[in-house]
């Protein structure tokens, strides 16, 4: 037995012993985290990446999973992957990470559908409820389900402030308010990590996107070149930094800088945050004293290299390491890093700084002592009936009642036995009678989603981002108005962004917002089996003109919003 395998020694002794035994290639492999597809280790990877076996051969021991089958299948694949990793002479176990997968978003670049896991509203919905206790329970449930299948690092929460109404990534935030986002973000981190430090029962949290990804120019996202600029016309950089300062105080294990490049910040280089020494070393390491892991967002060396497009792949790698990052997300070119050390461009001692941080995390998580999970138990722990019911209850509670009819059949909660014309809702159970002809209905129920401008061609990552205008098309507004003029109408809108609701508010008898809800949750709210307990986590702007006139870094900066942050009626 080597000293690093001796649990009686201190963590630092074990780290130093293991570090001394690692080859340059072993160390380089630790600095990369790539997407791994669950299934055949020899199958080509997603988005053109290498197979899992090829990644293992390159020395990688950190993998990010996307699409997942059942809980047992994930656990069995995880155990088989550990078997492969432990064949290496040093036996360094694998760390598996995941984007959020307990809600409704289905975007391979940001979050995944719940699948076998319990399904809750999006974080915006948790913010609408506003309960730290609920967020802590949700995070603890996520932690237990992740542990059951072998996921030991969470690429969330997203504690950016949603100050630009058009931004496509708001649904995974806690909204527009800095104080609310900070409170809920801290509760989430502590729930996932099982306290303020990492241990064998923790899921390591990688909060994002440092130093705040909300102030996007024109609301565009820096996954794409046209959205690469983060701007601060209202001088609110420190406001966006606040939730991350609280996360550090709460013991967050890892942080992820965003793709965006700051524009117009005094004394800060205008390059992407993952390449930005002023931000990673000057602000995060030196001013804030953070010594945890910094992992880049996915693919900054290969694709989203904003501000350093003119540099070669090798030069970008050098610049990011000089900036102070520890690990490259979505990259796997460990061979390039080895070459850079051999030719003197990067010192091996610089690698050692990051390798120590990454090894400490594996030791803290107890992976060397227990790399495997119980695949038989995984299916019994993940997605239990109790957990799924708690998720549905939260989906219902997050509903935010914006307008309730003063009287008549559309006033909530609905009376039983009504004849209902419905779009987007197909099963009312025994509560009411569905009719297909609106002229036969006592009331109409329309389930809608916030509008967006389709990007991409339907096959690219860009196609998954719901960006652009927040206004419903004129033809849709006219169609809805005709229904509302025919029969008292309830409109329930899924808000992944703050849609322009003024035209709906003027025609619908009752107006609801949800933040990710199953049909069951919606029906419970409509008929009073559950009460809407939500309050808006952001302002609802009155027009696109108001949105365009607002400053991207300033919260609540649109003129005369239709509904204010915190608005929400009760039964």
Coordinates of C-alpha atoms in Angstrom, one line a residue:
X1 CA 0.0 0.0 0.0
X2 CA 1.3 3.5 -0.9
X3 CA 1.0 6.3 1.6
X4 CA -1.7 8.0 -0.5
X5 CA -3.9 5.0 0.1
X6 CA -3.5 5.1 3.9
X7 CA -6.6 6.7 5.4
X8 CA -4.8 7.4 8.7
X9 CA -2.6 10.0 7.0
X10 CA -3.7 13.6 6.6
X11 CA -5.2 14.6 3.3
X12 CA -2.3 16.8 2.5
X13 CA 0.2 14.0 3.1
X14 CA -1.9 11.8 0.8
X15 CA -2.0 14.4 -1.9
X16 CA 1.7 15.1 -1.8
X17 CA 2.5 11.4 -2.0
X18 CA 0.2 10.8 -4.9
X19 CA 1.5 13.9 -6.7
X20 CA 5.1 12.6 -6.4
X21 CA 4.1 9.4 -8.1
X22 CA 2.3 11.0 -11.0
X23 CA 3.9 11.3 -14.5
X24 CA 3.6 14.5 -16.4
X25 CA 0.9 12.8 -18.5
X26 CA -1.1 11.8 -15.4
X27 CA -1.0 15.4 -14.2
X28 CA -2.1 16.8 -17.5
X29 CA -5.0 14.4 -17.8
X30 CA -6.4 15.7 -14.5
X31 CA -6.7 19.2 -15.9
X32 CA -9.4 18.2 -18.5
X33 CA -13.1 17.4 -18.1
X34 CA -15.0 16.1 -21.1
X35 CA -18.5 15.0 -22.0
X36 CA -18.9 11.2 -21.7
X37 CA -21.8 9.3 -23.3
X38 CA -23.4 6.6 -21.1
X39 CA -23.1 3.2 -22.9
X40 CA -20.3 1.6 -24.9
X41 CA -16.9 2.9 -23.9
X42 CA -15.7 2.6 -27.5
X43 CA -18.6 4.4 -29.2
X44 CA -17.8 7.9 -30.7
X45 CA -18.5 10.7 -28.2
X46 CA -21.2 13.3 -28.6
X47 CA -20.5 16.5 -30.6
X48 CA -17.5 14.8 -32.3
X49 CA -15.6 14.1 -29.1
X50 CA -13.4 11.1 -28.5
X51 CA -14.8 7.8 -27.1
X52 CA -14.7 7.3 -23.4
X53 CA -11.9 4.7 -23.8
X54 CA -9.8 7.2 -25.7
X55 CA -10.4 9.8 -23.0
X56 CA -9.3 7.3 -20.3
X57 CA -6.2 6.5 -22.4
X58 CA -5.4 10.3 -22.4
X59 CA -5.5 10.3 -18.6
X60 CA -8.8 12.0 -18.0
X61 CA -10.5 11.2 -14.7
X62 CA -13.3 13.8 -14.8
X63 CA -16.4 13.3 -17.0
X64 CA -19.6 15.2 -17.6
X65 CA -22.7 13.1 -18.5
X66 CA -25.6 14.5 -20.5
X67 CA -28.4 12.2 -21.7
X68 CA -29.1 9.5 -19.2
X69 CA -31.2 6.3 -19.1
X70 CA -32.6 4.8 -15.9
X71 CA -30.9 5.2 -12.5
X72 CA -29.7 1.6 -12.4
X73 CA -28.1 1.9 -15.9
X74 CA -26.3 5.1 -14.9
X75 CA -25.0 3.4 -11.7
X76 CA -23.8 0.3 -13.6
X77 CA -22.1 2.4 -16.2
X78 CA -20.4 4.5 -13.5
X79 CA -19.1 1.4 -11.8
X80 CA -17.8 0.0 -15.0
X81 CA -16.1 3.3 -15.7
X82 CA -14.4 3.1 -12.3
X83 CA -13.3 -0.4 -13.1
X84 CA -11.5 0.9 -16.2
X85 CA -10.0 3.9 -14.4
X86 CA -8.7 1.8 -11.5
X87 CA -6.7 -0.4 -13.9
X88 CA -4.2 2.5 -14.1
X89 CA -1.2 1.8 -11.8
X90 CA -2.1 4.7 -9.5
X91 CA -5.8 3.9 -9.4
X92 CA -7.1 7.5 -9.5
X93 CA -10.9 7.2 -9.4
X94 CA -13.2 9.0 -11.8
X95 CA -15.4 12.0 -10.8
X96 CA -18.7 12.3 -12.7
X97 CA -20.4 15.7 -13.0
X98 CA -23.8 16.7 -14.3
X99 CA -25.6 19.8 -15.4
X100 CA -29.0 20.4 -13.8
X101 CA -31.4 17.5 -14.5
X102 CA -34.3 17.9 -12.0
X103 CA -36.5 20.3 -14.0
X104 CA -38.0 20.9 -17.4
X105 CA -35.2 22.4 -19.6
X106 CA -33.9 20.1 -22.3
X107 CA -30.8 21.8 -23.8
X108 CA -27.6 19.8 -24.1
X109 CA -25.5 22.9 -23.5
X110 CA -27.2 23.9 -20.3
X111 CA -29.6 21.4 -18.6
X112 CA -31.4 18.1 -19.2
X113 CA -34.9 16.8 -18.7
X114 CA -35.4 15.0 -15.4
X115 CA -35.8 11.5 -16.8
X116 CA -35.6 9.1 -13.9
X117 CA -35.0 11.9 -11.4
X118 CA -37.7 13.8 -9.4
X119 CA -38.9 16.8 -11.4
X120 CA -39.2 20.2 -9.8
X121 CA -39.9 23.6 -11.3
X122 CA -37.0 25.5 -12.7
X123 CA -34.9 27.5 -10.2
X124 CA -37.0 30.5 -11.3
X125 CA -39.9 28.7 -9.8
X126 CA -38.1 28.0 -6.6
X127 CA -37.4 31.7 -6.5
X128 CA -41.1 32.4 -7.0
X129 CA -41.8 30.4 -3.9
X130 CA -38.9 32.1 -2.2
X131 CA -38.3 29.5 0.6
X132 CA -34.8 28.8 1.6
X133 CA -36.1 25.7 3.5
X134 CA -37.6 24.3 0.3
X135 CA -34.5 25.0 -1.7
X136 CA -32.4 23.3 0.9
X137 CA -34.7 20.2 0.8
X138 CA -34.6 20.2 -3.0
X139 CA -30.8 20.4 -3.0
X140 CA -30.6 17.6 -0.4
X141 CA -32.9 15.4 -2.6
X142 CA -30.7 16.2 -5.6
X143 CA -27.7 15.3 -3.6
X144 CA -29.1 11.9 -2.5
X145 CA -30.2 11.0 -6.0
X146 CA -26.9 12.1 -7.5
X147 CA -24.9 10.0 -4.9
X148 CA -27.1 7.0 -5.7
X149 CA -25.9 6.9 -9.3
X150 CA -22.4 8.1 -8.8
X151 CA -22.6 11.8 -9.8
X152 CA -20.3 13.6 -7.4
X153 CA -20.1 17.1 -8.9
X154 CA -22.9 19.5 -9.8
X155 CA -22.4 22.0 -12.6
X156 CA -24.9 24.2 -10.8
X157 CA -26.5 26.3 -9.3
X158 CA -26.5 29.3 -11.7
X159 CA -26.4 32.3 -9.4
X160 CA -26.3 34.9 -12.1
X161 CA -28.7 37.8 -11.8
X162 CA -31.3 37.9 -14.5
X163 CA -31.1 41.6 -15.2
X164 CA -31.4 41.4 -19.0
X165 CA -34.9 40.3 -19.8
X166 CA -34.0 38.8 -23.2
X167 CA -31.2 36.5 -21.9
X168 CA -31.9 32.9 -22.9
X169 CA -30.5 31.4 -19.6
X170 CA -32.7 32.9 -17.0
X171 CA -34.8 29.9 -16.2
X172 CA -31.8 28.3 -14.3
X173 CA -31.3 31.4 -12.2
X174 CA -33.1 32.6 -9.1
X175 CA -34.3 35.7 -10.8
X176 CA -33.5 39.4 -10.9
X177 CA -33.2 40.3 -7.3
X178 CA -29.6 40.0 -5.8
X179 CA -30.8 39.5 -2.2
X180 CA -33.2 36.6 -3.1
X181 CA -30.6 35.0 -5.4
X182 CA -28.0 35.1 -2.7
X183 CA -30.2 33.6 0.0
X184 CA -31.4 30.8 -2.2
X185 CA -28.0 30.2 -3.8
X186 CA -26.4 29.7 -0.4
X187 CA -29.2 27.3 0.7
X188 CA -28.7 25.3 -2.6
X189 CA -25.0 25.0 -2.1
X190 CA -25.2 23.9 1.5
X191 CA -27.8 21.4 0.6
X192 CA -25.8 19.8 -2.2
X193 CA -22.5 19.8 -0.3
X194 CA -24.2 18.6 3.0
X195 CA -22.8 21.6 4.8
X196 CA -20.0 24.2 4.4
X197 CA -17.3 21.7 3.6
X198 CA -16.8 18.7 1.3
X199 CA -17.0 15.2 2.6
X200 CA -17.9 11.6 1.5
X201 CA -21.7 12.5 1.6
X202 CA -21.2 15.6 -0.5
X203 CA -21.8 16.5 -4.1
X204 CA -19.1 19.1 -5.0
X205 CA -20.8 22.3 -6.2
X206 CA -19.5 24.2 -9.2
X207 CA -21.4 27.5 -9.0
X208 CA -21.6 29.6 -12.1
X209 CA -21.0 31.9 -13.9
X210 CA -18.3 33.9 -12.1
X211 CA -18.3 36.9 -11.8
X212 CA -22.0 37.0 -12.9
X213 CA -23.3 36.1 -16.3
X214 CA -26.4 38.2 -16.5
X215 CA -25.4 41.6 -18.1
X216 CA -25.4 40.3 -21.7
X217 CA -25.4 43.0 -24.4
X218 CA -28.7 42.9 -26.2
X219 CA -29.6 39.9 -24.1
X220 CA -27.6 37.6 -26.4
X221 CA -25.7 34.6 -25.0
X222 CA -21.9 34.2 -25.2
X223 CA -22.3 30.6 -26.3
X224 CA -22.3 32.4 -29.6
X225 CA -20.0 35.1 -31.1
X226 CA -22.8 37.6 -31.4
X227 CA -23.4 37.4 -27.7
X228 CA -19.8 37.5 -26.4
X229 CA -19.9 41.0 -24.8
X230 CA -20.9 41.6 -21.1
X231 CA -21.6 45.2 -20.5
X232 CA -22.1 47.4 -17.4
X233 CA -23.6 50.7 -18.4
X234 CA -25.1 51.0 -15.0
X235 CA -21.8 50.3 -13.1
X236 CA -23.4 47.3 -11.4
X237 CA -20.5 44.8 -11.6
X238 CA -20.3 44.5 -7.8
X239 CA -24.0 43.8 -7.5
X240 CA -23.5 40.8 -9.9
X241 CA -20.5 39.7 -7.9
X242 CA -22.4 39.6 -4.6
X243 CA -24.0 36.1 -4.9
X244 CA -20.6 34.6 -5.6
X245 CA -19.0 36.3 -2.6
X246 CA -21.7 34.7 -0.5
X247 CA -21.1 31.3 -2.2
X248 CA -17.5 31.5 -1.3
X249 CA -18.3 32.3 2.3
X250 CA -20.7 29.3 2.2
X251 CA -17.8 27.0 1.2
X252 CA -18.5 26.4 -2.5
X253 CA -16.0 23.9 -3.8
X254 CA -15.7 25.0 -7.4
X255 CA -16.5 28.0 -9.6
X256 CA -17.0 28.3 -13.3
X257 CA -16.3 31.6 -15.2
X258 CA -18.6 32.4 -18.1
X259 CA -17.7 32.6 -21.8
X260 CA -18.5 36.3 -21.9
X261 CA -15.8 39.1 -22.2
X262 CA -16.3 42.2 -20.1
X263 CA -16.4 45.4 -22.1
X264 CA -15.7 48.8 -20.6
X265 CA -14.6 47.7 -17.1
X266 CA -11.7 49.9 -15.9
X267 CA -8.5 47.9 -15.5
X268 CA -9.9 44.6 -16.8
X269 CA -8.7 43.1 -20.0
X270 CA -11.4 42.6 -22.6
X271 CA -11.1 38.8 -23.0
X272 CA -13.4 36.0 -22.0
X273 CA -13.5 35.5 -18.2
X274 CA -11.8 32.1 -18.5
X275 CA -8.8 33.8 -20.0
X276 CA -8.9 36.8 -17.7
X277 CA -6.1 37.1 -15.2
X278 CA -7.6 40.3 -13.8
X279 CA -10.8 38.4 -12.9
X280 CA -9.5 34.9 -12.0
X281 CA -6.3 35.8 -10.2
X282 CA -6.7 39.5 -9.3
X283 CA -10.3 39.4 -8.2
X284 CA -11.1 35.8 -7.3
X285 CA -7.8 34.5 -5.9
X286 CA -6.3 37.6 -4.5
X287 CA -9.1 40.0 -3.5
X288 CA -11.7 37.3 -2.5
X289 CA -9.1 34.8 -1.3
X290 CA -10.6 31.8 -3.1
X291 CA -8.5 28.6 -3.2
X292 CA -11.1 26.2 -4.6
X293 CA -11.2 24.8 -8.1
X294 CA -11.8 27.0 -11.1
X295 CA -13.1 25.1 -14.1
X296 CA -13.7 26.8 -17.4
X297 CA -17.0 26.7 -19.2
X298 CA -17.1 24.1 -21.9
X299 CA -15.0 24.5 -25.0
X300 CA -13.3 27.8 -24.5
X301 CA -10.1 26.6 -26.1
X302 CA -11.8 25.1 -29.2
X303 CA -14.8 27.3 -29.8
X304 CA -15.9 30.1 -27.5
X305 CA -12.5 31.9 -27.2
X306 CA -13.8 35.4 -27.1
X307 CA -11.2 38.1 -27.2
X308 CA -8.4 35.6 -28.0
X309 CA -9.7 34.3 -31.3
X310 CA -6.4 35.4 -32.9
X311 CA -4.4 33.1 -30.6
X312 CA -3.6 29.5 -31.4
X313 CA -5.0 26.6 -29.4
X314 CA -1.7 26.3 -27.5
X315 CA -1.6 30.0 -26.8
X316 CA -5.1 30.0 -25.5
X317 CA -4.3 27.1 -23.2
X318 CA -1.2 29.0 -21.8
X319 CA -3.3 32.2 -21.3
X320 CA -6.0 30.4 -19.4
X321 CA -3.5 28.7 -17.1
X322 CA -1.7 32.0 -16.6
X323 CA -5.1 33.5 -15.7
X324 CA -5.4 31.0 -12.9
X325 CA -7.9 28.3 -14.1
X326 CA -7.4 24.7 -12.8
X327 CA -9.4 22.7 -15.4
X328 CA -10.7 22.9 -18.9
X329 CA -14.3 21.9 -19.3
X330 CA -15.3 20.3 -22.6
X331 CA -11.7 19.8 -23.7
X332 CA -9.5 16.8 -23.8
X333 CA -6.2 17.7 -25.4
X334 CA -3.9 16.6 -22.6
X335 CA -1.2 15.8 -25.1
X336 CA -1.0 19.5 -26.0
X337 CA -0.5 20.4 -22.3
X338 CA 2.3 17.8 -22.0
X339 CA 4.0 19.3 -25.0
X340 CA 3.7 22.8 -23.6
X341 CA 5.4 21.7 -20.4
X342 CA 8.1 19.9 -22.3
X343 CA 9.0 22.9 -24.4
X344 CA 9.1 25.2 -21.4
X345 CA 5.9 27.2 -22.2
X346 CA 4.3 26.1 -18.9
X347 CA 6.2 24.9 -15.9
X348 CA 5.3 21.6 -14.3
X349 CA 5.1 23.4 -10.9
X350 CA 2.2 25.4 -12.4
X351 CA 0.4 22.2 -13.2
X352 CA 1.1 21.0 -9.6
X353 CA -0.9 23.9 -8.2
X354 CA -4.0 22.8 -10.0
X355 CA -3.4 19.1 -9.6
X356 CA -3.3 19.5 -5.8
X357 CA -6.7 21.2 -5.8
X358 CA -8.2 18.5 -8.0
X359 CA -6.7 15.6 -6.0
X360 CA -7.9 17.2 -2.7
X361 CA -11.4 17.2 -4.1
X362 CA -11.3 13.4 -4.9
X363 CA -9.9 12.7 -1.4
X364 CA -12.5 14.8 0.3
X365 CA -15.3 13.1 -1.6
X366 CA -14.0 9.8 -0.4
X367 CA -13.6 8.4 -3.9
X368 CA -10.4 6.6 -3.1
X369 CA -12.0 4.7 -0.3
X370 CA -15.4 4.1 -2.1
X371 CA -15.4 4.6 -5.8
X372 CA -18.4 2.4 -6.4
X373 CA -22.2 2.8 -5.9
X374 CA -24.9 0.3 -5.2
X375 CA -26.6 -0.2 -8.6
X376 CA -29.3 -2.3 -7.0
X377 CA -30.2 0.5 -4.6
X378 CA -30.0 3.3 -7.2
X379 CA -33.4 2.5 -8.7
X380 CA -35.0 2.5 -5.3
X381 CA -33.5 5.8 -4.2
X382 CA -33.9 7.8 -7.4
X383 CA -37.3 9.2 -8.4
X384 CA -39.3 7.7 -5.5
X385 CA -43.1 8.3 -5.4
X386 CA -42.6 10.6 -2.4
X387 CA -39.9 12.6 -4.2
X388 CA -42.0 12.9 -7.4
X389 CA -45.0 14.1 -5.4
X390 CA -42.9 16.7 -3.7
X391 CA -41.8 17.9 -7.1
X392 CA -45.3 18.2 -8.4
X393 CA -46.3 20.1 -5.2
X394 CA -43.5 22.5 -5.8
X395 CA -44.5 22.9 -9.5
X396 CA -48.0 23.8 -8.3
X397 CA -46.8 26.1 -5.5
X398 CA -44.5 28.1 -7.9
X399 CA -47.5 29.1 -10.0
X400 CA -47.9 32.8 -9.8
X401 CA -51.4 34.3 -10.1
X402 CA -51.1 37.6 -11.9
X403 CA -54.8 38.3 -12.5
X404 CA -57.9 36.5 -11.1
X405 CA -61.3 37.2 -12.6
X406 CA -63.4 39.2 -10.2
X407 CA -66.3 36.9 -10.8
X408 CA -67.7 34.4 -13.3
X409 CA -66.6 30.9 -14.4
X410 CA -62.9 31.8 -15.0
X411 CA -62.3 32.9 -11.4
X412 CA -59.9 30.5 -9.7
X413 CA -60.2 28.1 -8.3
X414 CA -62.6 26.7 -10.9
X415 CA -65.9 25.1 -9.8
X416 CA -66.3 21.4 -10.5
X417 CA -68.4 20.2 -13.4
X418 CA -67.6 23.0 -15.9
X419 CA -67.4 22.4 -19.6
X420 CA -63.8 23.4 -20.5
X421 CA -62.2 24.1 -23.9
X422 CA -58.5 23.5 -23.3
X423 CA -55.3 23.9 -25.3
X424 CA -52.2 22.3 -23.9
X425 CA -54.1 20.4 -21.2
X426 CA -55.6 17.0 -22.1
X427 CA -56.8 15.5 -18.8
X428 CA -59.0 17.1 -16.2
X429 CA -59.9 13.9 -14.5
X430 CA -63.4 13.9 -13.0
X431 CA -63.2 17.6 -12.2
X432 CA -64.7 18.9 -15.4
X433 CA -65.8 18.0 -18.9
X434 CA -63.5 18.7 -21.8
X435 CA -65.2 20.0 -25.0
X436 CA -63.6 20.3 -28.4
X437 CA -65.9 23.1 -29.6
X438 CA -65.3 26.4 -27.9
X439 CA -69.0 27.4 -28.4
X440 CA -69.9 24.6 -26.0
X441 CA -67.6 25.7 -23.3
X442 CA -68.2 27.5 -20.0
X443 CA -64.6 28.5 -19.8
X444 CA -61.3 28.2 -21.8
X445 CA -57.9 27.2 -20.5
X446 CA -54.9 28.1 -22.7
X447 CA -51.5 26.7 -21.7
X448 CA -48.8 28.8 -23.5
X449 CA -45.0 29.3 -23.4
X450 CA -43.1 32.5 -23.5
X451 CA -42.3 33.5 -27.1
X452 CA -38.8 33.5 -28.6
X453 CA -37.1 33.8 -32.0
X454 CA -36.0 30.5 -33.4
X455 CA -32.2 30.4 -33.9
X456 CA -30.1 27.8 -35.7
X457 CA -31.4 25.2 -38.1
X458 CA -32.9 22.8 -35.7
X459 CA -29.8 20.5 -35.5
X460 CA -27.3 22.8 -33.7
X461 CA -26.9 23.8 -30.1
X462 CA -28.0 27.3 -31.0
X463 CA -31.4 25.8 -31.8
X464 CA -32.0 25.1 -28.2
X465 CA -31.6 28.7 -27.0
X466 CA -34.9 30.6 -26.6
X467 CA -33.6 34.1 -27.3
X468 CA -34.7 37.3 -29.0
X469 CA -38.0 39.1 -28.8
X470 CA -40.2 38.6 -25.7
X471 CA -43.3 39.7 -27.6
X472 CA -46.0 37.2 -28.8
X473 CA -46.5 37.4 -32.5
X474 CA -49.4 39.6 -33.6
X475 CA -51.3 36.7 -35.1
X476 CA -51.1 34.8 -31.8
X477 CA -52.3 37.8 -29.8
X478 CA -55.2 38.1 -32.2
X479 CA -56.1 34.4 -32.0
X480 CA -56.0 34.5 -28.2
X481 CA -58.1 37.7 -28.1
X482 CA -60.8 36.0 -30.2
X483 CA -61.0 33.1 -27.8
X484 CA -61.2 35.5 -24.8
X485 CA -64.0 37.4 -26.5
X486 CA -65.9 34.1 -27.1
X487 CA -65.7 32.6 -23.6
X488 CA -64.1 33.6 -20.2
X489 CA -60.5 32.5 -20.5
X490 CA -57.7 31.4 -18.2
X491 CA -54.2 31.8 -19.7
X492 CA -51.3 29.9 -18.0
X493 CA -47.9 31.0 -19.4
X494 CA -44.6 29.1 -18.9
X495 CA -42.1 31.9 -18.2
X496 CA -38.5 30.9 -18.9
X497 CA -38.1 34.6 -19.6
X498 CA -40.3 37.6 -18.7
X499 CA -42.6 37.7 -21.7
X500 CA -44.5 40.8 -22.7
X501 CA -47.9 39.9 -21.1
X502 CA -49.7 43.2 -21.5
X503 CA -51.8 42.1 -24.5
X504 CA -52.8 38.9 -22.6
X505 CA -53.6 40.8 -19.4
X506 CA -56.0 43.0 -21.3
X507 CA -58.0 40.1 -22.8
X508 CA -57.8 37.1 -20.4
X509 CA -60.1 36.9 -17.5
X510 CA -57.4 35.1 -15.4
X511 CA -53.7 35.1 -16.0
X512 CA -51.2 32.7 -14.4
X513 CA -47.5 32.1 -14.8
X514 CA -45.6 28.9 -14.2
X515 CA -41.9 28.1 -14.2
X516 CA -42.0 24.5 -15.3
X517 CA -45.1 22.5 -14.5
X518 CA -46.6 19.2 -15.4
X519 CA -50.2 18.9 -16.5
X520 CA -51.0 17.4 -13.1
X521 CA -49.6 20.4 -11.3
X522 CA -51.5 22.8 -13.5
X523 CA -54.8 21.1 -13.1
X524 CA -54.4 21.0 -9.3
X525 CA -53.9 24.8 -9.3
X526 CA -56.9 25.4 -11.6
X527 CA -59.3 23.4 -9.4
X528 CA -58.0 24.4 -6.0
X529 CA -56.3 21.1 -5.1
X530 CA -53.2 23.3 -4.7
X531 CA -52.8 27.0 -4.3
X532 CA -50.6 29.3 -6.3
X533 CA -48.0 30.5 -3.8
X534 CA -45.6 32.2 -6.3
X535 CA -44.4 35.8 -6.4
X536 CA -42.7 37.0 -9.6
X537 CA -38.9 36.6 -9.5
X538 CA -38.5 39.4 -12.0
X539 CA -40.4 42.3 -13.4
X540 CA -42.6 41.7 -16.4
X541 CA -41.8 44.5 -19.0
X542 CA -44.6 46.4 -20.6
X543 CA -43.1 46.4 -24.1
X544 CA -40.0 45.5 -26.2
X545 CA -39.3 49.2 -26.4
X546 CA -39.0 49.3 -22.6
X547 CA -36.7 46.2 -22.7
X548 CA -34.4 47.7 -25.3
X549 CA -34.1 51.0 -23.3
X550 CA -33.1 49.2 -20.1
X551 CA -29.5 48.7 -19.0
X552 CA -28.4 45.1 -19.0
X553 CA -26.6 45.1 -15.7
X554 CA -29.3 47.0 -13.7
X555 CA -32.2 45.1 -12.1
X556 CA -35.7 46.4 -12.5
X557 CA -34.7 48.9 -15.1
X558 CA -37.6 48.7 -17.6
X559 CA -40.0 51.6 -17.5
X560 CA -43.6 51.0 -16.2
X561 CA -43.6 47.2 -16.0
X562 CA -46.9 45.4 -16.4
X563 CA -46.2 43.4 -13.2
X564 CA -43.6 44.1 -10.6
X565 CA -41.1 41.7 -9.0
X566 CA -42.9 40.1 -6.0
X567 CA -46.4 40.4 -7.5
X568 CA -48.6 37.3 -6.9
X569 CA -52.2 37.0 -5.8
X570 CA -53.6 34.3 -3.5
X571 CA -56.9 32.4 -3.4

